[in-house]
Tab-separated table of C-alpha atoms in Angstrom:
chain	number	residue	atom	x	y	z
A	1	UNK	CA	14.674	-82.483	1.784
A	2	UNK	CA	17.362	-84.995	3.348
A	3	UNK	CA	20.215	-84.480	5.212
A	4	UNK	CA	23.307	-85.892	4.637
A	5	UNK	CA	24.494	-87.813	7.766
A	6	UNK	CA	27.579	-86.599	7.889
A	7	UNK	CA	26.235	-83.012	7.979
A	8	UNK	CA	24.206	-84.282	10.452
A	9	UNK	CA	26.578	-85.619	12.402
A	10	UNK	CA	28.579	-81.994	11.901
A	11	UNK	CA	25.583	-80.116	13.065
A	12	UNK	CA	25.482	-81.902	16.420
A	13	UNK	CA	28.835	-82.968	17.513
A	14	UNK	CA	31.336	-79.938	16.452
A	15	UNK	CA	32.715	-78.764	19.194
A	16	UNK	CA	32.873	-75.417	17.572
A	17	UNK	CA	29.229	-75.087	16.400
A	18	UNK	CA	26.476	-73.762	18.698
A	19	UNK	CA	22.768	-75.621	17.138
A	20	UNK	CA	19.676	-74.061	17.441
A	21	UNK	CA	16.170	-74.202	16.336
A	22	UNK	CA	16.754	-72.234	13.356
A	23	UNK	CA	20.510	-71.893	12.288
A	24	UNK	CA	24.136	-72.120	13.764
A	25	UNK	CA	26.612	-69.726	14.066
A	26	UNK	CA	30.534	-70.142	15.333
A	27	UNK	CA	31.777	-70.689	18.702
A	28	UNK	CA	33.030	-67.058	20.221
A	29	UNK	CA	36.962	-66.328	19.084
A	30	UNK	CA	39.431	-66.097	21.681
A	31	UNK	CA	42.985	-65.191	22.242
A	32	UNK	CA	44.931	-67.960	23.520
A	33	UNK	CA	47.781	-67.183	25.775
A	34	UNK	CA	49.992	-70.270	27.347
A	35	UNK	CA	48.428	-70.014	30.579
A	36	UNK	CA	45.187	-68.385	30.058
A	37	UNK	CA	42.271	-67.678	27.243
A	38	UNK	CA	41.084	-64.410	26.910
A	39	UNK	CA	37.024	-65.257	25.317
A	40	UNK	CA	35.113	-62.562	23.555
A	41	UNK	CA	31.693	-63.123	24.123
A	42	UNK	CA	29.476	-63.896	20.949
A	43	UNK	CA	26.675	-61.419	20.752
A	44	UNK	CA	24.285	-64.571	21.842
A	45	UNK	CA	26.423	-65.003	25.347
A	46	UNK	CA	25.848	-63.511	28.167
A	47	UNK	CA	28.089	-60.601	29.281
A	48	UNK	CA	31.261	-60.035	31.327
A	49	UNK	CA	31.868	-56.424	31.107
A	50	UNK	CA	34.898	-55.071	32.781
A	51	UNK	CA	36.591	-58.742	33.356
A	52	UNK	CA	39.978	-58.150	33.978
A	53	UNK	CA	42.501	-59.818	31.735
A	54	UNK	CA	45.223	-61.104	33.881
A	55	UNK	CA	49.036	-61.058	33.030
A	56	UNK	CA	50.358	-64.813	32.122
A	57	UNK	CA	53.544	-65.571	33.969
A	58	UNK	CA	54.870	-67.111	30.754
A	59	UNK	CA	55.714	-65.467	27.417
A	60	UNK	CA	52.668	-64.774	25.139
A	61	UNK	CA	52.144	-65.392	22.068
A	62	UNK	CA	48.643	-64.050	21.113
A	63	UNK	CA	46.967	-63.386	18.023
A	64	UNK	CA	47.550	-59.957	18.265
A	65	UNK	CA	50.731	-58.738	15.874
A	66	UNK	CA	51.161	-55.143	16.970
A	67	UNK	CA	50.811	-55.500	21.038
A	68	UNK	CA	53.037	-58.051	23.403
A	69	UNK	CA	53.531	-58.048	27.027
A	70	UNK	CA	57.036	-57.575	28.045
A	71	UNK	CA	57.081	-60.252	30.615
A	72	UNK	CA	60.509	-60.728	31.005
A	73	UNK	CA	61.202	-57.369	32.531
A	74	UNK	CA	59.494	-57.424	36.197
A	75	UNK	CA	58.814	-53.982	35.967
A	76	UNK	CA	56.195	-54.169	33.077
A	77	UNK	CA	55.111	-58.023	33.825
A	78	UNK	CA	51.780	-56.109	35.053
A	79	UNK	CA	50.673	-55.625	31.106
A	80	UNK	CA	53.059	-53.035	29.350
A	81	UNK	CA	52.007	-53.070	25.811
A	82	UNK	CA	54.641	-53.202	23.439
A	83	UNK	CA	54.467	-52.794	19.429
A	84	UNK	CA	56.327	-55.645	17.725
A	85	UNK	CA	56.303	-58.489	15.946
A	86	UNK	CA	56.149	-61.474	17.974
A	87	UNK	CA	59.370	-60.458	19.212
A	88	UNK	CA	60.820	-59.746	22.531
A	89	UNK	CA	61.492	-55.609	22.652
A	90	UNK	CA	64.867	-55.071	22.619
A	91	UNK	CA	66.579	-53.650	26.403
A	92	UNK	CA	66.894	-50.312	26.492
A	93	UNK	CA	69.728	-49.026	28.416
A	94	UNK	CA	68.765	-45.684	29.324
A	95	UNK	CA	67.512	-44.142	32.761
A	96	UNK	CA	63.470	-42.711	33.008
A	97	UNK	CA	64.813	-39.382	32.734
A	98	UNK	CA	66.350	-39.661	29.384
A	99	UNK	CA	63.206	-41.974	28.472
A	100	UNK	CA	61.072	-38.776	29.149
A	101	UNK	CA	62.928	-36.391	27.412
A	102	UNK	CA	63.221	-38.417	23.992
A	103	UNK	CA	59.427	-38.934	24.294
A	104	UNK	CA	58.633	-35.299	24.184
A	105	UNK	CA	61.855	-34.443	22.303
A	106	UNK	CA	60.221	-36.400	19.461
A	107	UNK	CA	56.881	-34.593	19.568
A	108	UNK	CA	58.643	-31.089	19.767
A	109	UNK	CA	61.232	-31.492	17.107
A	110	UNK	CA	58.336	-32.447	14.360
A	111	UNK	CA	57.790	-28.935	12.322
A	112	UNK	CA	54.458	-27.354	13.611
A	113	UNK	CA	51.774	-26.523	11.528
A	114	UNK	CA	48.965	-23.253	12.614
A	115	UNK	CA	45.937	-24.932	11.269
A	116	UNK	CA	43.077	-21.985	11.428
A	117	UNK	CA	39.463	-22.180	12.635
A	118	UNK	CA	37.506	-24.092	10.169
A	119	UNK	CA	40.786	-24.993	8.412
A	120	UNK	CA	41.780	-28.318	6.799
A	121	UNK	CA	45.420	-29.372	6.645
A	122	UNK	CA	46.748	-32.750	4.897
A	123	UNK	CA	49.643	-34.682	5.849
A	124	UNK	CA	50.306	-37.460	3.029
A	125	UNK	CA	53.038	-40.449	3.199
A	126	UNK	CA	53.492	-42.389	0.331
A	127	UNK	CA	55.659	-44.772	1.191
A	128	UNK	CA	55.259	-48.290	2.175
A	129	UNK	CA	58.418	-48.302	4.634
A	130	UNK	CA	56.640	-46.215	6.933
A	131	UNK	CA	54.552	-47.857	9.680
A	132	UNK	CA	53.502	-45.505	12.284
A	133	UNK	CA	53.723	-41.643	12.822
A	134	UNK	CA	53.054	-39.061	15.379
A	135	UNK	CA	50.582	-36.797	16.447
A	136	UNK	CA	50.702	-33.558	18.699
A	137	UNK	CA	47.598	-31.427	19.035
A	138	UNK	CA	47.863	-27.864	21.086
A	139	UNK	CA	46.871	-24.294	21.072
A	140	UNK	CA	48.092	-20.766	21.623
A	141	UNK	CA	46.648	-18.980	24.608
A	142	UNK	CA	46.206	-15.158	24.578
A	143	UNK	CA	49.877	-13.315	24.915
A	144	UNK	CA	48.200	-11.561	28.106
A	145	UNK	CA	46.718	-14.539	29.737
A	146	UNK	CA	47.441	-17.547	31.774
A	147	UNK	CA	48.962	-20.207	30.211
A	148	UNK	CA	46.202	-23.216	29.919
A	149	UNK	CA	45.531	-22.152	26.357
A	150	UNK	CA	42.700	-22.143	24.288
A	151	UNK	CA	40.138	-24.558	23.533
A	152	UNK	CA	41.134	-27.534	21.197
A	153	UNK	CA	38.371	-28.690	18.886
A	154	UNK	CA	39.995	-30.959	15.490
A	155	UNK	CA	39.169	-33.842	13.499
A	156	UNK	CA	41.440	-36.167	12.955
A	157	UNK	CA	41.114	-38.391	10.064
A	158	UNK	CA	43.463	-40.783	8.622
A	159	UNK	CA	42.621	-41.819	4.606
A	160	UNK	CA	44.461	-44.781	2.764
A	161	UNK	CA	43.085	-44.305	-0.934
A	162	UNK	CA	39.828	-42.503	-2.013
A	163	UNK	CA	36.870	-43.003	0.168
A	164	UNK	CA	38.489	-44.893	3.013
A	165	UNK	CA	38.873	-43.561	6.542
A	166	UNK	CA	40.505	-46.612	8.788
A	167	UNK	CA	40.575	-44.448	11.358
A	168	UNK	CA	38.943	-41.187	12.802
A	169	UNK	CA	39.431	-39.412	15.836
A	170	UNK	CA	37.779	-36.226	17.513
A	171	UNK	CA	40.001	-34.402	20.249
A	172	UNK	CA	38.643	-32.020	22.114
A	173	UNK	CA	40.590	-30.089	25.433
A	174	UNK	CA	39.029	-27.520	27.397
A	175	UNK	CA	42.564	-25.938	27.554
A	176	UNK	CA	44.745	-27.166	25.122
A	177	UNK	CA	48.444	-25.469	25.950
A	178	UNK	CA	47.768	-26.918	29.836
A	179	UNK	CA	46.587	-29.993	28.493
A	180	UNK	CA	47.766	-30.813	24.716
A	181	UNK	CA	47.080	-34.865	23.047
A	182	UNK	CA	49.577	-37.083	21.889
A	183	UNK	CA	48.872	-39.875	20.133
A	184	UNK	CA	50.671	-42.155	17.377
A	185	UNK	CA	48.772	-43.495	14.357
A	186	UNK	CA	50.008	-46.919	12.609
A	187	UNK	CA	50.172	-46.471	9.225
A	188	UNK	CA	50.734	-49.795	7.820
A	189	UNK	CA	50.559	-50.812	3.774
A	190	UNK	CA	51.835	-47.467	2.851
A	191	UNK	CA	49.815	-44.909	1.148
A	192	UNK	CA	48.389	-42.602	3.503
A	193	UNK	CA	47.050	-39.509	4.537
A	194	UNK	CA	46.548	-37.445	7.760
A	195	UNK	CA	43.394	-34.738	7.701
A	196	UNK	CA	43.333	-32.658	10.366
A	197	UNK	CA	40.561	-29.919	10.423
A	198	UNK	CA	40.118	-27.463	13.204
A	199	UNK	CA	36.396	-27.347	14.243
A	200	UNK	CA	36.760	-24.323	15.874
A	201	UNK	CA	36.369	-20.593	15.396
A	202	UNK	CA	38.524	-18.863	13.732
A	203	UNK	CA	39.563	-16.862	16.721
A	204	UNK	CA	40.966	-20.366	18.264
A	205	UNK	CA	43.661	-21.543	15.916
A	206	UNK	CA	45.393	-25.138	16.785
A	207	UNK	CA	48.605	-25.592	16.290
A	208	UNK	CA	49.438	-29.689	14.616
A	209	UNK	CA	52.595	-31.814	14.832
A	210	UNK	CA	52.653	-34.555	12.562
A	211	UNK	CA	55.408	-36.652	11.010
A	212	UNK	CA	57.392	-40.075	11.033
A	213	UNK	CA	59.752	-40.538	14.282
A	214	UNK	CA	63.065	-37.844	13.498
A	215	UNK	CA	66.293	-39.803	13.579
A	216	UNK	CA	68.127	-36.928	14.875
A	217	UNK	CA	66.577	-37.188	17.927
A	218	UNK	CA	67.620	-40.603	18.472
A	219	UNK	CA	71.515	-39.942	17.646
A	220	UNK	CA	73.499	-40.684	21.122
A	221	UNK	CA	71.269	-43.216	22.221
A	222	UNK	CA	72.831	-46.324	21.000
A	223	UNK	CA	70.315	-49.067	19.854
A	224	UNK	CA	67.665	-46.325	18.542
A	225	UNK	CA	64.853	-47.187	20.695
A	226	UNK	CA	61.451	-47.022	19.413
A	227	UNK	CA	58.738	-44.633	21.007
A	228	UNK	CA	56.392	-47.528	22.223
A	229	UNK	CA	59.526	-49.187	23.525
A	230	UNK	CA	60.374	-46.257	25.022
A	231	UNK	CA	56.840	-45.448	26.286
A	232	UNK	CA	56.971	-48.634	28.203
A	233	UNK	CA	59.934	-47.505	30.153
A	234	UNK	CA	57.939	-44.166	31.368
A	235	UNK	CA	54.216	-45.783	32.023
A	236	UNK	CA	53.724	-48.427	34.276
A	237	UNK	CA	50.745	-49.938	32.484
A	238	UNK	CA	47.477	-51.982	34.510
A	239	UNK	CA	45.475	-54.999	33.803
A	240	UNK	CA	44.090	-54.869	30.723
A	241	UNK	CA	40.482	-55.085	30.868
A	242	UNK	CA	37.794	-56.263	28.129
A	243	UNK	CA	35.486	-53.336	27.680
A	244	UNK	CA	32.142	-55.023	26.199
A	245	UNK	CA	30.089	-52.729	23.761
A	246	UNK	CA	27.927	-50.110	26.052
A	247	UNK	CA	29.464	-50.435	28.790
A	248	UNK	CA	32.057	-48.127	30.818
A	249	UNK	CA	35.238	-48.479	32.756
A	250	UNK	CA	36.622	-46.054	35.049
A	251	UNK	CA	40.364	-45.437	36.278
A	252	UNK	CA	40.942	-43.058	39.187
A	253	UNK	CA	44.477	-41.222	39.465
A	254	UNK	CA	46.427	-40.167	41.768
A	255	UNK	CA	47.301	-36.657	42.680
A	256	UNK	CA	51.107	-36.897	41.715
A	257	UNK	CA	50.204	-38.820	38.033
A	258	UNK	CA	50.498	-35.709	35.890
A	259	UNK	CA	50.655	-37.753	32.654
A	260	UNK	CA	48.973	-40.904	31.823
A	261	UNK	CA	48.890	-43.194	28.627
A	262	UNK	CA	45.938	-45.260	27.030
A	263	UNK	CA	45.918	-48.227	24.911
A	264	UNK	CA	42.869	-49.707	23.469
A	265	UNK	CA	43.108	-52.529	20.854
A	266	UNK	CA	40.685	-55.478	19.807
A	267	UNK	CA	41.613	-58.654	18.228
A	268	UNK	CA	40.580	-57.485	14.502
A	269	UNK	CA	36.772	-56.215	15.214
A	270	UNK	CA	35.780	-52.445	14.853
A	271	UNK	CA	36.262	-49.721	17.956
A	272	UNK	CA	34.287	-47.662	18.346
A	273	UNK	CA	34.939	-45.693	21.867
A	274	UNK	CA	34.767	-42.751	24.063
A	275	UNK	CA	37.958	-41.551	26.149
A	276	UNK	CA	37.319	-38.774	28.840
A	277	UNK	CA	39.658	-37.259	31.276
A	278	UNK	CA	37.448	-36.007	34.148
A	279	UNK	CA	38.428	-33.545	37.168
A	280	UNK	CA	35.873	-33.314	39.732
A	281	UNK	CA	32.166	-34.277	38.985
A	282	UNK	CA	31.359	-34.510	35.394
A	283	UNK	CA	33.551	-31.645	34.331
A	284	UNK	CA	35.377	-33.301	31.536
A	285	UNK	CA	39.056	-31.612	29.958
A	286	UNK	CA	39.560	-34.021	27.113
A	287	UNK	CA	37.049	-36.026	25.170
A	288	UNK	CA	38.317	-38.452	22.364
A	289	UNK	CA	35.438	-39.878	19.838
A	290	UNK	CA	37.472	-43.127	18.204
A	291	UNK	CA	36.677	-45.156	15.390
A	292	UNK	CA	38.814	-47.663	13.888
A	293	UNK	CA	38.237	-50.041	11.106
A	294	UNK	CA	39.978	-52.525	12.526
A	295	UNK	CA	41.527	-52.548	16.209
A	296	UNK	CA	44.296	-54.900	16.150
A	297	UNK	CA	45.869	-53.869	12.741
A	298	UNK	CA	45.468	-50.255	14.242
A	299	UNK	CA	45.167	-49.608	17.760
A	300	UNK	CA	44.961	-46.288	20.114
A	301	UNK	CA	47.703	-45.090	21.541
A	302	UNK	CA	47.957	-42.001	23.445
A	303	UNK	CA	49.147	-39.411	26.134
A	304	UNK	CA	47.302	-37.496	27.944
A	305	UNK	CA	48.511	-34.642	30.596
A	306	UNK	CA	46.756	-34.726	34.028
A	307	UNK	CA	47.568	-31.628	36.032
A	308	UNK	CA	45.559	-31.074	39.590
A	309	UNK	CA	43.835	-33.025	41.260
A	310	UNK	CA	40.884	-35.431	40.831
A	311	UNK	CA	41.702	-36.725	37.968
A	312	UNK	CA	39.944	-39.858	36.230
A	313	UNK	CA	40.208	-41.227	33.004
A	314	UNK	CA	36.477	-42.698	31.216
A	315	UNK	CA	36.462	-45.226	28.671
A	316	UNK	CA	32.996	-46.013	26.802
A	317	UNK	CA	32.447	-48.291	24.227
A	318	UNK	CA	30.379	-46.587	21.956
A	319	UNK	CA	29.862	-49.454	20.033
A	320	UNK	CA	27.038	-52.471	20.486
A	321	UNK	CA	27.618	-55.941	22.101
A	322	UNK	CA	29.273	-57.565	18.722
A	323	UNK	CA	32.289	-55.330	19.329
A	324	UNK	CA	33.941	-55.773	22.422
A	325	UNK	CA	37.521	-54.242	22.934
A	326	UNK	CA	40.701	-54.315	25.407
A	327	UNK	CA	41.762	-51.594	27.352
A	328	UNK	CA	44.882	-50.438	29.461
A	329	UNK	CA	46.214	-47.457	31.425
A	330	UNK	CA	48.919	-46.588	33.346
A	331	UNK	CA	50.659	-43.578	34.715
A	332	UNK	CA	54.870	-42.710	34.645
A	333	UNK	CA	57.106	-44.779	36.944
A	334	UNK	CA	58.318	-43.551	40.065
């Protein structure tokens, strides 16, 4: 059989095909920033696990539509992620204190729901206006006892039409009233539903929080502010790092962090990952099994509560080399 020339000629000088013996595949995607380009290794490169995405000095605009870096405030040039769309977030003019107290206000004002052991509770939202909601996991401890709670062991599972799971998540906390999870789920395209079963006996119920952002919480605060806006105000987010598939990244805390939050998005691939929060050697309190369909259309977001000392937060990519992902964490502000 002939070849073409100009296929020919396309097979050995496209800058964005790789030739070999047998077939060709596509140069790796990237992210291009103004000052920087964030590669993704193919699955035929070599690796560069835990390379450390540095912040551009410039504004980005990356391919990414639910994360930017708010580089024009100094105080979160070091990588806060913020949820918009390609737009700068809007100034909040409130102090950390008030910051903190809408954040958990929010949480604690959504109706809670007792969800039994070996129980299965829905949460559906039709509506297509809706594109995120929020997610607070705890337990009960016994009326005699201390007050770290019982153990928290649910599924979380969110469904967009029959037979599709986007996203699943498996929370576990050794003592869940000393150390509840809160997360926020995008729900975009409307259409979906929140499972949440509790894997536990049915002497440990869990008690769920789940619901779109309450506008009555927001009343006095002027512009409204969104929680990820408002999230960005509290944390003090790090470099985010590319986690490549296998491989682990570690983030030691400091005695006074009692709270810290986690963000984990990919340009559009699968995630597949394991979040620990470890206090002393190997004795993990929470453990987070994520899977998400696709990481940049919905990305992690959570809070977890870091009491004592010794505290270090464990991210694994559970999934294999094809699947790399980007990772950040950061404790409150001081």
């Amino acid at each position: 059989m002939k070849t073409p020339n100009k296929l020919l000629a396309l097979l050995i000088f496209h800058p964005n095909v790789w030739v070999t013996a047998a077939f060709f595949v596509r140069a790796p995607n990237a992210i291009t920033c103004k000052d920087q380009t964030i590669v993704f290794s193919s699955p035929y490169g070599n690796s560069n696990e835990g390379t450390e995405v540095r912040s551009p000095t410039d504004a980005v605009q990356s391919a990414d539509r639910f994360f930017l870096r708010n580089i024009n405030d100094p105080e979160t040039a070091t990588g806060a992620l913020v949820r918009n769309d390609v737009r700068t977030p809007p100034n909040i003019d409130i102090d950390l204190q008030q910051a903190s107290d809408i954040w958990f206000d929010t949480f604690e004002s959504l109706p809670p729901t007792k969800i039994q052991g070996g129980a299965l509770r829905t949460w559906s939202f039709p509506t297509s206006d809706l594109d995120r909601v929020y997610l607070a996991l705890t337990t009960e401890g016994p009326p005699e006892g201390p007050v770290e709670g019982n153990p928290l062991n649910c599924s979380v599972t969110l469904n967009q039409g029959p037979n599709n799971a986007p996203q699943i998540m498996n929370v576990r906390s050794e003592k869940a009233r000393l150390r509840p999870f809160f997360a926020m789920i995008e729900t975009p395209r409307g259409s979906n539903t929140v499972f949440i079963r509790n894997l536990t006996p049915m002497s440990f119920p869990a008690l769920a929080r789940v619901g779109p952002n309450p506008e009555d919480v927001m009343e006095g605060y002027g512009n409204t502010p969104d929680l990820v806006d408002i999230s960005n105000q509290i944390y003090s987010m790090g470099r985010e790092t590319i986690i490549q598939g296998s491989a682990v990244q570690t983030y030691d805390l400091s005695p006074s962090v009692e709270s810290v939050r986690i963000g984990i998005r990919s340009e559009g691939r699968p995630m597949h990952a394991r979040i620990e929060l470890i206090q002393g050697p190997d004795a993990t309190k929470y453990e987070i099994d994520l899977y998400a369909e696709d990481g940049r259309e919905r990305p992690f977001f959570a809070v977890l509560m870091t009491p004592g000392e010794g505290n270090a937060v464990r991210i694994v990519n559970t999934g294999s080399s094809q699947f790399p992902f980007i990772a950040s964490v950061g404790p409150p502000r001081r």
